[in-house]
mmCIF file of C-alpha atoms in Angstrom:
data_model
loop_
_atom_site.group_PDB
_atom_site.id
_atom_site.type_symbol
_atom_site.label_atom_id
_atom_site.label_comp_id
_atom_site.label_asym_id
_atom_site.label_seq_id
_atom_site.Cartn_x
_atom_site.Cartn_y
_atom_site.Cartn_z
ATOM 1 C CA UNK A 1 -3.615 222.036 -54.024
ATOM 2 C CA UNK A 2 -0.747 223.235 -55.902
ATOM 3 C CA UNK A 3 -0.920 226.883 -57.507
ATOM 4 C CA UNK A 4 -0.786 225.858 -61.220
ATOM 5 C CA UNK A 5 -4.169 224.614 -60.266
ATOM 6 C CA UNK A 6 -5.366 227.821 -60.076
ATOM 7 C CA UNK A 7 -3.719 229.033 -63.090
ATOM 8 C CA UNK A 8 -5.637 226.336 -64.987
ATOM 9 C CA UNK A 9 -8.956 226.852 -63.189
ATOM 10 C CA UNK A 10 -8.698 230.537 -64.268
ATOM 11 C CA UNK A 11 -7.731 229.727 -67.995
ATOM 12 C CA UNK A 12 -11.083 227.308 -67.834
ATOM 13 C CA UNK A 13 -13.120 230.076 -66.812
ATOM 14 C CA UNK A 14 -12.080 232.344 -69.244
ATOM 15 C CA UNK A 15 -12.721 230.083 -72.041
ATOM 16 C CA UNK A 16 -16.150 228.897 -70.623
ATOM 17 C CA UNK A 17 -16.922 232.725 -70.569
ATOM 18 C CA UNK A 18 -15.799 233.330 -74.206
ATOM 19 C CA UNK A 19 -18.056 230.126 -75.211
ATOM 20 C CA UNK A 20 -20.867 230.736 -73.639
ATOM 21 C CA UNK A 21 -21.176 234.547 -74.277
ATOM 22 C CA UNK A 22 -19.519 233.924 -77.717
ATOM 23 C CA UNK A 23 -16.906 236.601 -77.104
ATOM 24 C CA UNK A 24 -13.746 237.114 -79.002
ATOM 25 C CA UNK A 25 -10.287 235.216 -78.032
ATOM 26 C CA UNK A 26 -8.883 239.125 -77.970
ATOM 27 C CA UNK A 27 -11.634 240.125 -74.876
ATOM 28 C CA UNK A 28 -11.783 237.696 -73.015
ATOM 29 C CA UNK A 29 -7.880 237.658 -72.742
ATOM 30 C CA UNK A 30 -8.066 241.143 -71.466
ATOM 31 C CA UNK A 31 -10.364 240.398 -68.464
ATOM 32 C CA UNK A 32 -8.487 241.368 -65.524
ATOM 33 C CA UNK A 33 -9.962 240.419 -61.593
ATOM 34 C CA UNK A 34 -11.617 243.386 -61.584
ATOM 35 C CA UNK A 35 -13.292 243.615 -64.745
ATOM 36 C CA UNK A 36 -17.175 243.011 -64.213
ATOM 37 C CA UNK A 37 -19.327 240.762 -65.701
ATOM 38 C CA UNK A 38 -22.928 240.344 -64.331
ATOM 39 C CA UNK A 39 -24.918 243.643 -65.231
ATOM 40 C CA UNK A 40 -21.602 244.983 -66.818
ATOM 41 C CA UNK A 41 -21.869 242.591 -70.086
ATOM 42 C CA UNK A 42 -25.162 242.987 -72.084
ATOM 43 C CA UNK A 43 -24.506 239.253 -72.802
ATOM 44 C CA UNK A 44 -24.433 237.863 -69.492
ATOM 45 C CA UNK A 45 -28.052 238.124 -68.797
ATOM 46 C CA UNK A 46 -29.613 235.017 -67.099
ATOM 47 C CA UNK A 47 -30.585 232.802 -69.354
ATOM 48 C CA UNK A 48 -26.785 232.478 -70.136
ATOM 49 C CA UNK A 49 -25.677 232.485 -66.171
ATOM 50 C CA UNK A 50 -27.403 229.434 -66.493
ATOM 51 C CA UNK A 51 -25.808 228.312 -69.051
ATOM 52 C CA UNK A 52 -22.469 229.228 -67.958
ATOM 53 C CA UNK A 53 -22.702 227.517 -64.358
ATOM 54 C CA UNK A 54 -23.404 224.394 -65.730
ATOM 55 C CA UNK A 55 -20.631 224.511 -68.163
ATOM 56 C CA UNK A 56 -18.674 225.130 -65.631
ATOM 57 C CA UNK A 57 -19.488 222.423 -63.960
ATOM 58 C CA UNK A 58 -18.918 220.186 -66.910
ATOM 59 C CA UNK A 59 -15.271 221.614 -67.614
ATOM 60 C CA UNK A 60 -14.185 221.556 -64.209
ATOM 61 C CA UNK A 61 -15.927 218.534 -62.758
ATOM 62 C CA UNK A 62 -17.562 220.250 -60.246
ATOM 63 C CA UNK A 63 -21.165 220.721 -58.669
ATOM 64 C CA UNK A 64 -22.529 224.191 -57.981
ATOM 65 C CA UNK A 65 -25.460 224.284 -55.904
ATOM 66 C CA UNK A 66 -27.694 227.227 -57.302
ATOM 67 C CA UNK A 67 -28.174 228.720 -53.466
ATOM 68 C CA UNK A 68 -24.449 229.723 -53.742
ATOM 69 C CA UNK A 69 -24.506 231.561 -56.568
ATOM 70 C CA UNK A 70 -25.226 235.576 -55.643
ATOM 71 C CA UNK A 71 -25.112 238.435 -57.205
ATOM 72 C CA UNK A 72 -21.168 239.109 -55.854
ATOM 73 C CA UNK A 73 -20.547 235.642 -56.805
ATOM 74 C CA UNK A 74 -20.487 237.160 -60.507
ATOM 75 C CA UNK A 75 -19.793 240.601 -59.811
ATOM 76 C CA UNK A 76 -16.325 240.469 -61.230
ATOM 77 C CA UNK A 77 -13.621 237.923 -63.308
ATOM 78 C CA UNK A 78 -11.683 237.834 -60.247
ATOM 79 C CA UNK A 79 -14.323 236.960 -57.807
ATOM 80 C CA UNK A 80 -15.910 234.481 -60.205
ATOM 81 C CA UNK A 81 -12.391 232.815 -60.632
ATOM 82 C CA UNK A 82 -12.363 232.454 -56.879
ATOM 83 C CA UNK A 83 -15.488 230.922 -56.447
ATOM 84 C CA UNK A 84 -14.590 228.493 -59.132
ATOM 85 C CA UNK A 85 -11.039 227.655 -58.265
ATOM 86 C CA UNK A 86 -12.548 227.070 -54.588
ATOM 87 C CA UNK A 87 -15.300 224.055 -55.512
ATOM 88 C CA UNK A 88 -12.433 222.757 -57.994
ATOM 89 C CA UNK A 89 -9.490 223.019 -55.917
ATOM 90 C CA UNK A 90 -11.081 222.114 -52.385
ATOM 91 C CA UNK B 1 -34.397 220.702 -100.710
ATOM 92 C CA UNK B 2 -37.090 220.288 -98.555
ATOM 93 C CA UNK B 3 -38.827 217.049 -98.279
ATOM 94 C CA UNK B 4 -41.146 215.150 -95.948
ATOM 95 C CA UNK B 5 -41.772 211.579 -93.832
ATOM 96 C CA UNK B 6 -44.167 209.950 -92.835
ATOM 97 C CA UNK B 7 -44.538 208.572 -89.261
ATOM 98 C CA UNK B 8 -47.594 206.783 -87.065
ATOM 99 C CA UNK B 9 -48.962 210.297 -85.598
ATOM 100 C CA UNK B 10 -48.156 212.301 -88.985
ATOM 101 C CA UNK B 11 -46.325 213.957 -91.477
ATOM 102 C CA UNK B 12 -43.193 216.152 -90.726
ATOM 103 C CA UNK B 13 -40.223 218.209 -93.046
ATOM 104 C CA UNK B 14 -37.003 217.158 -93.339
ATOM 105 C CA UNK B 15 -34.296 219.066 -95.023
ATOM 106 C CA UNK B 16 -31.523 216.691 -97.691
ATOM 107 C CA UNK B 17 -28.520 217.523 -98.757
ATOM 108 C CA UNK B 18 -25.883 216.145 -101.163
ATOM 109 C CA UNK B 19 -26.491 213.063 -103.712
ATOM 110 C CA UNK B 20 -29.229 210.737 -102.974
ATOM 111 C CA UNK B 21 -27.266 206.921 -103.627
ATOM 112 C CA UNK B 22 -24.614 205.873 -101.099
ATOM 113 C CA UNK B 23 -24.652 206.447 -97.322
ATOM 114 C CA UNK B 24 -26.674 209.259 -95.925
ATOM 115 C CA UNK B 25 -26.279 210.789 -92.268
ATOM 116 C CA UNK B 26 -29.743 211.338 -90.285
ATOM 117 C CA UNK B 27 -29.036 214.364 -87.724
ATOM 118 C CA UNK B 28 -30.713 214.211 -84.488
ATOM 119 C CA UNK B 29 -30.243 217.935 -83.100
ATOM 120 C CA UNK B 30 -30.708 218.585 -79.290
ATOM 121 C CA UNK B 31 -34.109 218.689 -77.565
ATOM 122 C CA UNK B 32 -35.141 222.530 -77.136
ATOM 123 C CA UNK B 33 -33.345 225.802 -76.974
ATOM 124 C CA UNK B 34 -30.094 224.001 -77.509
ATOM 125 C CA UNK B 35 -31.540 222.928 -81.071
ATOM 126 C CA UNK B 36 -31.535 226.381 -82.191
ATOM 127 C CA UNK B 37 -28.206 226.828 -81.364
ATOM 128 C CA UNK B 38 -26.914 224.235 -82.916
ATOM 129 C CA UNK B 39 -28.519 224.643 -86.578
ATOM 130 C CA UNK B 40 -26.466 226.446 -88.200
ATOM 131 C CA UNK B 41 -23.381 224.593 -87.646
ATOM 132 C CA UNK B 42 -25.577 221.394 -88.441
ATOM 133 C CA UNK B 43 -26.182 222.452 -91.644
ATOM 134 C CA UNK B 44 -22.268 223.502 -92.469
ATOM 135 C CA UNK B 45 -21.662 219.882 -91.388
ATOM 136 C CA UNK B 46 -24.091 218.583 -93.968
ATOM 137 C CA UNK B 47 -23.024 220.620 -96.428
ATOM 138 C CA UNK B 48 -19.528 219.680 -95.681
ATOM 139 C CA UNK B 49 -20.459 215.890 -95.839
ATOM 140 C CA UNK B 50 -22.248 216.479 -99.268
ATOM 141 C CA UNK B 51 -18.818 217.536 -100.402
ATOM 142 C CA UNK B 52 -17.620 214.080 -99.523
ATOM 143 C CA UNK B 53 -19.981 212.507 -101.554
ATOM 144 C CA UNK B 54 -22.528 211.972 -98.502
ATOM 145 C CA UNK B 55 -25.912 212.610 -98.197
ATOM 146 C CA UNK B 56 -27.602 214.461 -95.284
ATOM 147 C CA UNK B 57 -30.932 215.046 -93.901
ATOM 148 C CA UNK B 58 -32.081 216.883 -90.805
ATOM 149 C CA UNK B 59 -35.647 216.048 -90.061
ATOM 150 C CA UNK B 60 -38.532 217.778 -88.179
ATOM 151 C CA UNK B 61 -39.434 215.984 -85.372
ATOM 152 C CA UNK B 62 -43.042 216.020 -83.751
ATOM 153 C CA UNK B 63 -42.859 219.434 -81.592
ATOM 154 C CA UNK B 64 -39.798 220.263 -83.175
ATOM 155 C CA UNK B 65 -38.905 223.072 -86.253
ATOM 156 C CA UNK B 66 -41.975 223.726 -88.222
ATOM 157 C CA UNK B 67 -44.039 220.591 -86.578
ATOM 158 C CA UNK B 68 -47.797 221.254 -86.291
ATOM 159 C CA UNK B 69 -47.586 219.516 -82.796
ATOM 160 C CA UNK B 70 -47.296 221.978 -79.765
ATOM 161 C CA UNK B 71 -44.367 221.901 -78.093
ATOM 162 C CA UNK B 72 -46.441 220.960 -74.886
ATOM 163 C CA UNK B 73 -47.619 217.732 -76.511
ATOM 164 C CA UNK B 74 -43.931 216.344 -77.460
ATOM 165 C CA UNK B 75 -43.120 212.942 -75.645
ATOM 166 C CA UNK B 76 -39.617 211.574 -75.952
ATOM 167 C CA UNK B 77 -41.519 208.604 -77.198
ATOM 168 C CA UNK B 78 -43.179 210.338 -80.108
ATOM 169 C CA UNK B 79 -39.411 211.682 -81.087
ATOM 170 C CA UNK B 80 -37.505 208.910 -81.003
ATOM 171 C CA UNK B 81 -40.769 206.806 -83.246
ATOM 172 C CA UNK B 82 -40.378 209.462 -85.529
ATOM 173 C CA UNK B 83 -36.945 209.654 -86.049
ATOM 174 C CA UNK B 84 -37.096 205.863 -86.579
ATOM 175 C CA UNK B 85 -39.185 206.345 -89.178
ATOM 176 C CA UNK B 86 -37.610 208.973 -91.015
ATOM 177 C CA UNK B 87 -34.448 207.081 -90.688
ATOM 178 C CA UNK B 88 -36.821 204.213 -92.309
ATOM 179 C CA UNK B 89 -37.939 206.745 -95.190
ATOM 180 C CA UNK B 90 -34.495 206.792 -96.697
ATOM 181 C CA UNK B 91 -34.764 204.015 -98.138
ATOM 182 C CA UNK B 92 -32.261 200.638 -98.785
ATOM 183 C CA UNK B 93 -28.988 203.377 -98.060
ATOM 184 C CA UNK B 94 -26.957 203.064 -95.290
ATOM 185 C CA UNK B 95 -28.255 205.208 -92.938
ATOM 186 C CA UNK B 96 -25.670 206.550 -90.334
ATOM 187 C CA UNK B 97 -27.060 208.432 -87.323
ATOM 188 C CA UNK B 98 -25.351 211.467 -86.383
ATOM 189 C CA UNK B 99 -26.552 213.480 -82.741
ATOM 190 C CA UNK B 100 -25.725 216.344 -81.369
ATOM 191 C CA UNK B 101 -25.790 216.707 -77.351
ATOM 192 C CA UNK B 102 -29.521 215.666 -76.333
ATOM 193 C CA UNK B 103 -29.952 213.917 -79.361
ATOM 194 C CA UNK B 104 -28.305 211.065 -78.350
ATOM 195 C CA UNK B 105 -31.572 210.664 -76.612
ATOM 196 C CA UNK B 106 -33.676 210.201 -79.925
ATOM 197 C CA UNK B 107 -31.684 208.423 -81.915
ATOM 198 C CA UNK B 108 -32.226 205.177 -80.102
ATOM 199 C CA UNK B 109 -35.052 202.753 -82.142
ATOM 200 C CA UNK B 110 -33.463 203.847 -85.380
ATOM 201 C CA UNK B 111 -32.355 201.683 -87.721
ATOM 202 C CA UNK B 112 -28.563 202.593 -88.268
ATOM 203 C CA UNK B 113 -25.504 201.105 -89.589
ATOM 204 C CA UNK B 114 -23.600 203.296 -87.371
ATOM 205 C CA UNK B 115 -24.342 206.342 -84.355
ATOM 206 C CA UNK B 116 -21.877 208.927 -84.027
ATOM 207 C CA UNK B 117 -22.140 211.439 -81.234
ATOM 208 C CA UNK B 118 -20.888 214.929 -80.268
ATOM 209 C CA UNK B 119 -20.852 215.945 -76.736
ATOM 210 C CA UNK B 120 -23.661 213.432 -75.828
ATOM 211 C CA UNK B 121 -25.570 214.551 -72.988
ATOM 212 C CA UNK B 122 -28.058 212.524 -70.440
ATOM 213 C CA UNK B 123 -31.537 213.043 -69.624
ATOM 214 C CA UNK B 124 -31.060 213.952 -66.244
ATOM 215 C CA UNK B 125 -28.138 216.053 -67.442
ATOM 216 C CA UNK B 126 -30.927 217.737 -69.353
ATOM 217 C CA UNK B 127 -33.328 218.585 -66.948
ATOM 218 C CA UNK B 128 -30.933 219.837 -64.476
ATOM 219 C CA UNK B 129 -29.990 222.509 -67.257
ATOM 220 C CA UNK B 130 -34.045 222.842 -67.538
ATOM 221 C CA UNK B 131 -34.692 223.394 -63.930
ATOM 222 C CA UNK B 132 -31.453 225.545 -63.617
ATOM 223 C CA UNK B 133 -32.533 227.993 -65.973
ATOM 224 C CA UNK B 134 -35.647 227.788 -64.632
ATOM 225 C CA UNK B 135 -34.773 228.991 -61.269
ATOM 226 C CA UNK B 136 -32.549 231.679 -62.595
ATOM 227 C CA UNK B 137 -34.973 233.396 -64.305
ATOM 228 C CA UNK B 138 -37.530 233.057 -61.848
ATOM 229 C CA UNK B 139 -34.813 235.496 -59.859
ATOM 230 C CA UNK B 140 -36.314 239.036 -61.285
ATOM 231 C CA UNK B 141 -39.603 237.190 -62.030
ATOM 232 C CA UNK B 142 -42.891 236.037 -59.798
ATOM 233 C CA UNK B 143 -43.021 232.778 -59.553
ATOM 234 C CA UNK B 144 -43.005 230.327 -62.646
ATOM 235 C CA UNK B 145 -45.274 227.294 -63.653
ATOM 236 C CA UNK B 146 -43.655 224.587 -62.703
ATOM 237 C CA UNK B 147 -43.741 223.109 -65.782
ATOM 238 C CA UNK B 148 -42.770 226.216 -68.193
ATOM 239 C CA UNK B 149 -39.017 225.947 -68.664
ATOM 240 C CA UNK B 150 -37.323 229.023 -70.532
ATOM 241 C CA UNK B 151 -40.731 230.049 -71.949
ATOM 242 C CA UNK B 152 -41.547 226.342 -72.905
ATOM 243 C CA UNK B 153 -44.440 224.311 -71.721
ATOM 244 C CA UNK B 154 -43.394 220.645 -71.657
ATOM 245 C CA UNK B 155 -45.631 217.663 -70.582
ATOM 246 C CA UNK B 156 -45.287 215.382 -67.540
ATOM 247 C CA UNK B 157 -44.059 212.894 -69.433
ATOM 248 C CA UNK B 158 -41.521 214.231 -71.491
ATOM 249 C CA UNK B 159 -40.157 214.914 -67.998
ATOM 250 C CA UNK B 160 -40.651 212.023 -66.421
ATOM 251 C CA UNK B 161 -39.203 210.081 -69.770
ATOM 252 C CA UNK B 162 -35.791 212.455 -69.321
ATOM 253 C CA UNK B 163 -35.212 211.743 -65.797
ATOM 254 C CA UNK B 164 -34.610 207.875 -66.902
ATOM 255 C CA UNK B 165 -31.596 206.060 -67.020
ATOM 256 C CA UNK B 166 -29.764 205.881 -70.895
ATOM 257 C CA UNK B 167 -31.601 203.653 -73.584
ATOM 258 C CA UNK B 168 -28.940 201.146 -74.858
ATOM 259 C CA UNK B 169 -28.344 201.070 -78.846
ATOM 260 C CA UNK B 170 -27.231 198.152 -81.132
ATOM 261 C CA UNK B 171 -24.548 198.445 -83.467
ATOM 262 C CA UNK B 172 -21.213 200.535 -83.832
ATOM 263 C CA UNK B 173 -21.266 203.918 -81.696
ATOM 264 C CA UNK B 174 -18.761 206.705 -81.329
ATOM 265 C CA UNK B 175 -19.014 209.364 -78.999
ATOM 266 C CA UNK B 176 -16.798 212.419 -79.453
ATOM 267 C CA UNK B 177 -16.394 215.340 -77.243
ATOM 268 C CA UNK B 178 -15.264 218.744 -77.494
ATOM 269 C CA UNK B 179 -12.035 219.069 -74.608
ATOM 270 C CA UNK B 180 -9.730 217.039 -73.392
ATOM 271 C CA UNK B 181 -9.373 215.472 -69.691
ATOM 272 C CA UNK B 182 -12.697 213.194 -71.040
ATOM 273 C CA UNK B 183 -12.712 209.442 -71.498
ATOM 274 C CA UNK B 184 -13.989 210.342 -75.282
ATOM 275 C CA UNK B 185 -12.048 211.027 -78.590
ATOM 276 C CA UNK B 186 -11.828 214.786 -78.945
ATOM 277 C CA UNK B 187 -12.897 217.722 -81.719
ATOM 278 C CA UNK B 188 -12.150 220.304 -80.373
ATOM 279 C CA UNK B 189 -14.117 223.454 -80.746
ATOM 280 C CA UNK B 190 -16.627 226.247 -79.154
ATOM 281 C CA UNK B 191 -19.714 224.655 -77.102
ATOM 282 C CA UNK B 192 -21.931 226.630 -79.784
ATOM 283 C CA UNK B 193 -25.509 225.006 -77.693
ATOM 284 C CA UNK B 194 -24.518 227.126 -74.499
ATOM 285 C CA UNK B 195 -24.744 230.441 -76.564
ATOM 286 C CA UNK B 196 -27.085 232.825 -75.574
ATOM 287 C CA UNK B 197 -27.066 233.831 -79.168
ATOM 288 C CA UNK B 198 -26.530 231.046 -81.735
ATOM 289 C CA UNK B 199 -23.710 231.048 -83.869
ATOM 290 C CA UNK B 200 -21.255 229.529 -86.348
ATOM 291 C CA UNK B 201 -17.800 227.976 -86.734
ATOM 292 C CA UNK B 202 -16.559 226.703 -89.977
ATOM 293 C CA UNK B 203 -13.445 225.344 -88.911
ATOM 294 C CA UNK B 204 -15.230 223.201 -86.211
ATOM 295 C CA UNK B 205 -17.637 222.251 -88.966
ATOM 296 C CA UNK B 206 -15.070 221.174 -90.660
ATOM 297 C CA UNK B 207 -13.378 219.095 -88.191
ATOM 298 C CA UNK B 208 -16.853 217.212 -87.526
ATOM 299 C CA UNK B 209 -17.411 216.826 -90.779
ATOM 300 C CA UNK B 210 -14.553 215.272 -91.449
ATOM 301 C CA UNK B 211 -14.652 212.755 -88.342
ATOM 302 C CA UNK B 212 -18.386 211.911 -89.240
ATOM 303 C CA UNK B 213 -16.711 211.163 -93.074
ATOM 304 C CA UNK B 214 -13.492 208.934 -91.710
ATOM 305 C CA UNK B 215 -16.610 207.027 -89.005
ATOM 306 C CA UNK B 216 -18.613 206.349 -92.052
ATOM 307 C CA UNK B 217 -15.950 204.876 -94.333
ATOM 308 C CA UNK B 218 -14.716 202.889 -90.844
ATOM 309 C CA UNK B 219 -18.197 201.806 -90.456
ATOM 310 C CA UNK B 220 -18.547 200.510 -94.031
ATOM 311 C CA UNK B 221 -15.440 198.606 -94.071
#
């Protein structure tokens, strides 16, 4: 798929993220790929990586089977862009 | 102000706003967790509406808010009875129905010149988020009753009742959503019910209010 794909895929995930953990426009823009989320943000706890698969899934019109998801899978911005650009883009 | 219904199993609270002649708007909020997350912005909206000149009310439902019924006896039967009868208790107005996400699921045997609709979501679209967060948390955990989701006990049937295909409703209905790339009209604003922590938005408030107001008046004419 073409690369603006991606660009859009990453924009979706960093809104979902604000959403869901009801962070501020101003953080979430400063996420980098290496800035970590699970066990780094007080926020993210589980109850809320629920949440915030399943909106995924709903903003980007895509399925993700809960055996997927690891602990890496959410280690960091960049890695969970990647996982999400790969079930949208594939 | 605080008032009450009546239905078959009961009595339940239900909260009114604005002036008590004209149309009023009967909220449905979401089934669960997703009800306490939506609240607050419910009650901007109602407040908003009252400042249009429309009345509001937000009702208990049986297992719901301050409901003497356990949350482990609730049947998506028993909600959606309910709801028709406080929608019944308003009296000779024109009662619009207004739901929020599950919702949509309760407000079906109502009586309603109108159903309007934000980010409507399905039954088994519901239990998938039950049975997701479910198995999440069951990560760090021992093992979970099966039928304990997120510290709730729900009964068989509830369960069974969710995993059914969409109850159709009579009359006008418009279903918004909250982003774009969607079949349905758009508000757009901050999915407060996937919070972890519920919050607030005026400005989205605003916006819904102000769609539910222009639906109403659409409705009427």
């Amino acid at each position: 798929m073409v690369p603006e794909g991606k660009v859009e895929v990453e924009k979706t995930v960093r809104a979902t993220l604000g959403d869901v953990l009801g962070l501020t426009p101003e953080r979430v823009a400063s996420f980098d790929d290496e800035t970590p989320l699970f066990g780094a943000l007080p926020e993210l706890d589980s109850m809320a990586v629920a949440g915030l698969l399943t909106e995924l899934e709903d903003r980007l019109g895509i399925l993700i089977d809960d055996d997927d998801i690891d602990g890496e899978t959410l280690e960091t911005f960049g890695a969970l862009t990647r996982f999400a650009s790969a079930k949208a883009l594939q | 102000m605080i008032n009450s219904y009546d239905w078959e199993g009961g009595n339940e609270a239900m909260l009114r706003f604005g002036p008590d002649t004209g149309p009023v708007v009967l909220i449905a909020l979401p089934l669960l967790e997703e009800a306490n997350r939506t609240r607050a912005l419910v009650i901007t909206v109602l407040r908003m509406l009252a400042g249009h000149g429309i009345g509001g009310a937000l009702p208990d439902l049986p297992g719901t808010g301050e409901s003497l019924l356990p949350t482990s006896e609730m049947t998506l039967e028993g909600l959606r009875s309910a709801f028709a009868a406080a929608a019944l208790s308003l009296g000779s107005r024109p009662v619009h129905v207004a739901s929020i996400r599950s919702g949509s699921l309760i407000d079906v045997q109502a009586k309603a010149a109108g159903r309007w609709r934000l980010a409507p979501q399905s039954g088994p679209g519901l239990l998938r988020d039950l049975h997701r967060v479910q198995r999440v948390s069951e990560l760090g955990d021992t093992k979970a009753d099966a039928l304990v989701f997120a510290g709730n006990r729900l009964a068989p049937a509830l369960i069974e009742a969710l995993d059914q295909p969409p109850a159709a409703t009579p009359g006008p209905l418009r279903e918004v959503a909250i982003q774009s790339g969607q079949p349905d009209p758009v508000i757009e604003g901050p999915a407060l019910w996937r919070r972890s922590e519920p919050g607030n938005d005026a400005a989205f408030a605003e916006r819904i209010a102000d769609d539910i107001a222009r639906w109403i008046a659409s409705c009427d004419a």
